[in-house]
CSV table of C-alpha atoms in Angstrom, one decimal:
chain,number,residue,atom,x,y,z
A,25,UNK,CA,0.0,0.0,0.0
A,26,UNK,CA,1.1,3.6,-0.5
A,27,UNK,CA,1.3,5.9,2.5
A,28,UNK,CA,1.4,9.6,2.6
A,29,UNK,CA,3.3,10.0,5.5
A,30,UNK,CA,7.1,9.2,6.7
A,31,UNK,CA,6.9,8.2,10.2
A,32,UNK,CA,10.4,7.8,11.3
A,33,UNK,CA,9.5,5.6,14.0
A,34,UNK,CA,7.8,2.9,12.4
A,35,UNK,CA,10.2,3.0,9.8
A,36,UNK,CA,13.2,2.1,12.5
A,37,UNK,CA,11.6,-0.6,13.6
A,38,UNK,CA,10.5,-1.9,10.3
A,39,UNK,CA,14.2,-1.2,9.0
A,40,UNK,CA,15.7,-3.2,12.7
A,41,UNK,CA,16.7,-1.4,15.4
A,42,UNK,CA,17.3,2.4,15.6
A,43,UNK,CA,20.5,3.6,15.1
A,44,UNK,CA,20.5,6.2,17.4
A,45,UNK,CA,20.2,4.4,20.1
A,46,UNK,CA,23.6,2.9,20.3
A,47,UNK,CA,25.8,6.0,20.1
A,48,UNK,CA,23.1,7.5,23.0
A,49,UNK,CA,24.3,4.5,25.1
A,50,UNK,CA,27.4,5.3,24.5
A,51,UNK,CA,27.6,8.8,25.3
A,52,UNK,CA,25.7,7.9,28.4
A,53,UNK,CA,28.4,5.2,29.2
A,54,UNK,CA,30.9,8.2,28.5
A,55,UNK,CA,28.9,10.9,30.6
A,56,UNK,CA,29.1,8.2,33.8
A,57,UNK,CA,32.6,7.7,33.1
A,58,UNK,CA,33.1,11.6,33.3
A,59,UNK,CA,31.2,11.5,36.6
A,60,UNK,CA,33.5,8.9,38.1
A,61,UNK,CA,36.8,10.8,37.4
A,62,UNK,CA,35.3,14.1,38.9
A,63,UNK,CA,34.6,12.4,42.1
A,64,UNK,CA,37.8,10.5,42.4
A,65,UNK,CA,39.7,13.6,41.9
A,66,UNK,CA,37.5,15.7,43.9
A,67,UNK,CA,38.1,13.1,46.6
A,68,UNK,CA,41.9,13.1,45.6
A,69,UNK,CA,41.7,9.3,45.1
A,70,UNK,CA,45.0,9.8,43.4
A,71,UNK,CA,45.7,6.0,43.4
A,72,UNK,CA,43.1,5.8,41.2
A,73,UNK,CA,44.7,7.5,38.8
A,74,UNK,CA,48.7,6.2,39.3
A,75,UNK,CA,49.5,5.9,35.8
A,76,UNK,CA,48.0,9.4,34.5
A,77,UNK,CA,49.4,13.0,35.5
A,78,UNK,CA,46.5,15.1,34.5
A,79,UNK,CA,44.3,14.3,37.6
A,80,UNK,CA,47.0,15.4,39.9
A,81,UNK,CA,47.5,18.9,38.0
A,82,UNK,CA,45.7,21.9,39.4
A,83,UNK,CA,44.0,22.5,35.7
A,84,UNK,CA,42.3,18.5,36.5
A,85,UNK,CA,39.1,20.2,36.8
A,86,UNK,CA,39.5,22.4,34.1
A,87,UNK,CA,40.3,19.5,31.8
A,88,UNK,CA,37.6,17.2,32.9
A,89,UNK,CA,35.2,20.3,31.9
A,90,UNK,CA,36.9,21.2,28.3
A,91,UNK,CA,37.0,17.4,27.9
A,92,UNK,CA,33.3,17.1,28.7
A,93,UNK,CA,32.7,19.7,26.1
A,94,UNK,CA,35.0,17.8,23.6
A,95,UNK,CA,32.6,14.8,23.9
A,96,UNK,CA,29.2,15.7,23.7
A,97,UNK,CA,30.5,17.6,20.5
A,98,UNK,CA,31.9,14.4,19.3
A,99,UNK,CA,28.6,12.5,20.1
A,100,UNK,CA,26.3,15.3,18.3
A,101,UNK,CA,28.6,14.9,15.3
A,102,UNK,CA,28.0,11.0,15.7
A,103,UNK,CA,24.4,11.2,16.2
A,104,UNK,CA,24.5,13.1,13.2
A,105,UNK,CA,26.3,10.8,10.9
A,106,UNK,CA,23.8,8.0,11.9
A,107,UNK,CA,20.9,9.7,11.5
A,108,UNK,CA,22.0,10.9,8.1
A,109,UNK,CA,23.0,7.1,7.0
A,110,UNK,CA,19.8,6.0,8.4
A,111,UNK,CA,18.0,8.9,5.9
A,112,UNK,CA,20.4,7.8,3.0
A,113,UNK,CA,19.2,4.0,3.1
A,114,UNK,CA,15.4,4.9,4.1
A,115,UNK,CA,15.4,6.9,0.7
A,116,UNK,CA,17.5,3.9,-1.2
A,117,UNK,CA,14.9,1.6,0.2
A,118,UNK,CA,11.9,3.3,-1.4
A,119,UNK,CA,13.4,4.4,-4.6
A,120,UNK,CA,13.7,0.7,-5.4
A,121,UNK,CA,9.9,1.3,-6.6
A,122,UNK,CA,12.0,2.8,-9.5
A,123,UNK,CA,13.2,-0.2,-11.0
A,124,UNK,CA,9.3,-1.5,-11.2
A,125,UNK,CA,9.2,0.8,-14.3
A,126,UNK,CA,8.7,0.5,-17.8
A,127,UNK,CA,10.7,0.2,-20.0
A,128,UNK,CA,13.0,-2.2,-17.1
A,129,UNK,CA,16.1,-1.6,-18.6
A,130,UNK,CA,16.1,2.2,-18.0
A,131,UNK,CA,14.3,1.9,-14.7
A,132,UNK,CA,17.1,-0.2,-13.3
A,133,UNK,CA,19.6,2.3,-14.6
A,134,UNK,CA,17.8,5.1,-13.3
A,135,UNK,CA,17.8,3.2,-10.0
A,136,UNK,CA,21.4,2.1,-10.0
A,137,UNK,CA,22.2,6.0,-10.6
A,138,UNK,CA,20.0,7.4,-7.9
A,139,UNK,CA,20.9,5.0,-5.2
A,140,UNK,CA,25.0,6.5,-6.2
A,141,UNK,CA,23.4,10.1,-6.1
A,142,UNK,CA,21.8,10.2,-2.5
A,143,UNK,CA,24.7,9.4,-1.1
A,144,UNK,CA,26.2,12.9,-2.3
A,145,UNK,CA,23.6,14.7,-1.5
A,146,UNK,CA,23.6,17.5,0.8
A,147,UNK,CA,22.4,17.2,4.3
A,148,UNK,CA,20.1,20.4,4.0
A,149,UNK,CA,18.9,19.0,0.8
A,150,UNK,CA,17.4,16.1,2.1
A,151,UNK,CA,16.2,17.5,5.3
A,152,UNK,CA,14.2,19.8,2.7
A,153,UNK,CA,12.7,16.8,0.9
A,154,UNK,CA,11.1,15.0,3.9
A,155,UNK,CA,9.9,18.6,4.7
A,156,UNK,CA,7.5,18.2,2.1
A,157,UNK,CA,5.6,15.1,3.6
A,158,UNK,CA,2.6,16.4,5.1
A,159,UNK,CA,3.2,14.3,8.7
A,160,UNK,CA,6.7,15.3,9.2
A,161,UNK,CA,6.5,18.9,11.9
A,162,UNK,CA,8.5,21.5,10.3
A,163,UNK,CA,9.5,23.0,13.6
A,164,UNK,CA,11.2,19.7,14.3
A,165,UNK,CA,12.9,20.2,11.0
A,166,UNK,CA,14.3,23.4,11.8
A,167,UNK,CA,15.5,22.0,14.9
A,168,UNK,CA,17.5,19.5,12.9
A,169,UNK,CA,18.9,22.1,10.5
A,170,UNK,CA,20.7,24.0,13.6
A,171,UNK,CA,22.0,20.6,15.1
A,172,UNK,CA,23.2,20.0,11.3
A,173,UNK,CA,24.8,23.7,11.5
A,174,UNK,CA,26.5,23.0,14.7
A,175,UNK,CA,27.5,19.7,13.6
A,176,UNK,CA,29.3,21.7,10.9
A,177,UNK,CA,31.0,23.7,12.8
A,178,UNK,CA,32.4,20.5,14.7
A,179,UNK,CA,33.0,19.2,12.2
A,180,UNK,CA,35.1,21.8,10.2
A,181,UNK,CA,37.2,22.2,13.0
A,182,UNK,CA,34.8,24.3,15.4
A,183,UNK,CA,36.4,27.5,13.2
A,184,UNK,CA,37.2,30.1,15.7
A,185,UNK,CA,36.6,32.8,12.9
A,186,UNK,CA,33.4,31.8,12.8
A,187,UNK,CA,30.4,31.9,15.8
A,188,UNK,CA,29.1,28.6,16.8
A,189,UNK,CA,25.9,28.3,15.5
A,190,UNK,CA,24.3,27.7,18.7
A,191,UNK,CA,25.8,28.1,22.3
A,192,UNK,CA,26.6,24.1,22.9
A,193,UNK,CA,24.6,21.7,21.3
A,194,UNK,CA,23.6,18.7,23.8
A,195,UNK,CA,23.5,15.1,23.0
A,196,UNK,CA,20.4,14.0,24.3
A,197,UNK,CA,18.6,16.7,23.2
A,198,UNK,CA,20.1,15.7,19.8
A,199,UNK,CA,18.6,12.3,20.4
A,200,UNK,CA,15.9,13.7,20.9
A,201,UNK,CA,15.6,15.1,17.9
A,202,UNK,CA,16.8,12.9,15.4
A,203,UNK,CA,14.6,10.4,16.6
């Protein structure tokens, strides 16, 4: 049957499992790793830590914080990538109808040459496609296009000639999202 809507939810669990949700678990994995450290050096459980000089500086804390910050960027830009390769193969999946057409031989070459294309396409681009299906919330869209502009930014080297697009962008808000 045809449908008139892109539900990405349905479409996750139709396609197996989502592939967010394994770089969430990781940055979560990562975030109580983070807590850990603060508390053992807060606690100056320096034992803890025999093998590494950091912890002992006077800067530790500073670290731990600039470090903090260098993750969640990492796991936005991750988040990202996933949720773009999940868009990429959605999109290959159904323009497999293409190769239904008449006459075959062209379909299947139109096919073969689309399912190259997508994966050059620009992230904005395709963002602005699934705009256009009446169930997808544009505000949510917009949402994704400033996590894609901060992903940039990370991306590109987080530019110091250039603003951030947003203040910080967070991971599970990312999630959140992308989802």
């Amino acid at each position: 049957t045809k449908t008139s809507y892109f539900n990405l939810s349905r479409e996750l669990v139709t396609m197996g499992s989502n592939p967010l949700n394994p770089v969430l678990k990781a940055y979560e994995v990562s975030t109580n790793c983070f807590e850990i450290a603060e508390r053992a050096i807060k606690k100056q459980q320096t034992a803890l830590f025999a093998n590494f000089t950091w912890p002992t500086q006077p800067t530790a804390q500073q670290d731990l914080d600039q470090a903090r910050q260098e993750m969640n960027d990492l796991f936005v830009l991750a988040l990202w990538a996933a949720f773009e390769r999940f868009v990429i193969t959605y999109l290959q999946n159904k323009g497999a109808i293409l190769q239904r057409l008449e006459p075959n031989a062209l379909a299947m070459s139109v096919y073969d040459y689309f399912k190259v294309e997508v994966e050059y396409w620009k992230p904005d681009e395709i963002l602005e496609l699934i705009k256009g299906i009446p169930s997808i919330n544009k505000h949510v869209i917009g949402q994704a296009r400033t996590i894609l502009r901060y992903r940039n930014w990370v991306a590109h080297g987080k530019n110091v000639q250039k603003k951030p697009p947003v203040k910080a962008m967070a991971p599970t808000y990312t999630h959140q999202i992308l989802e």
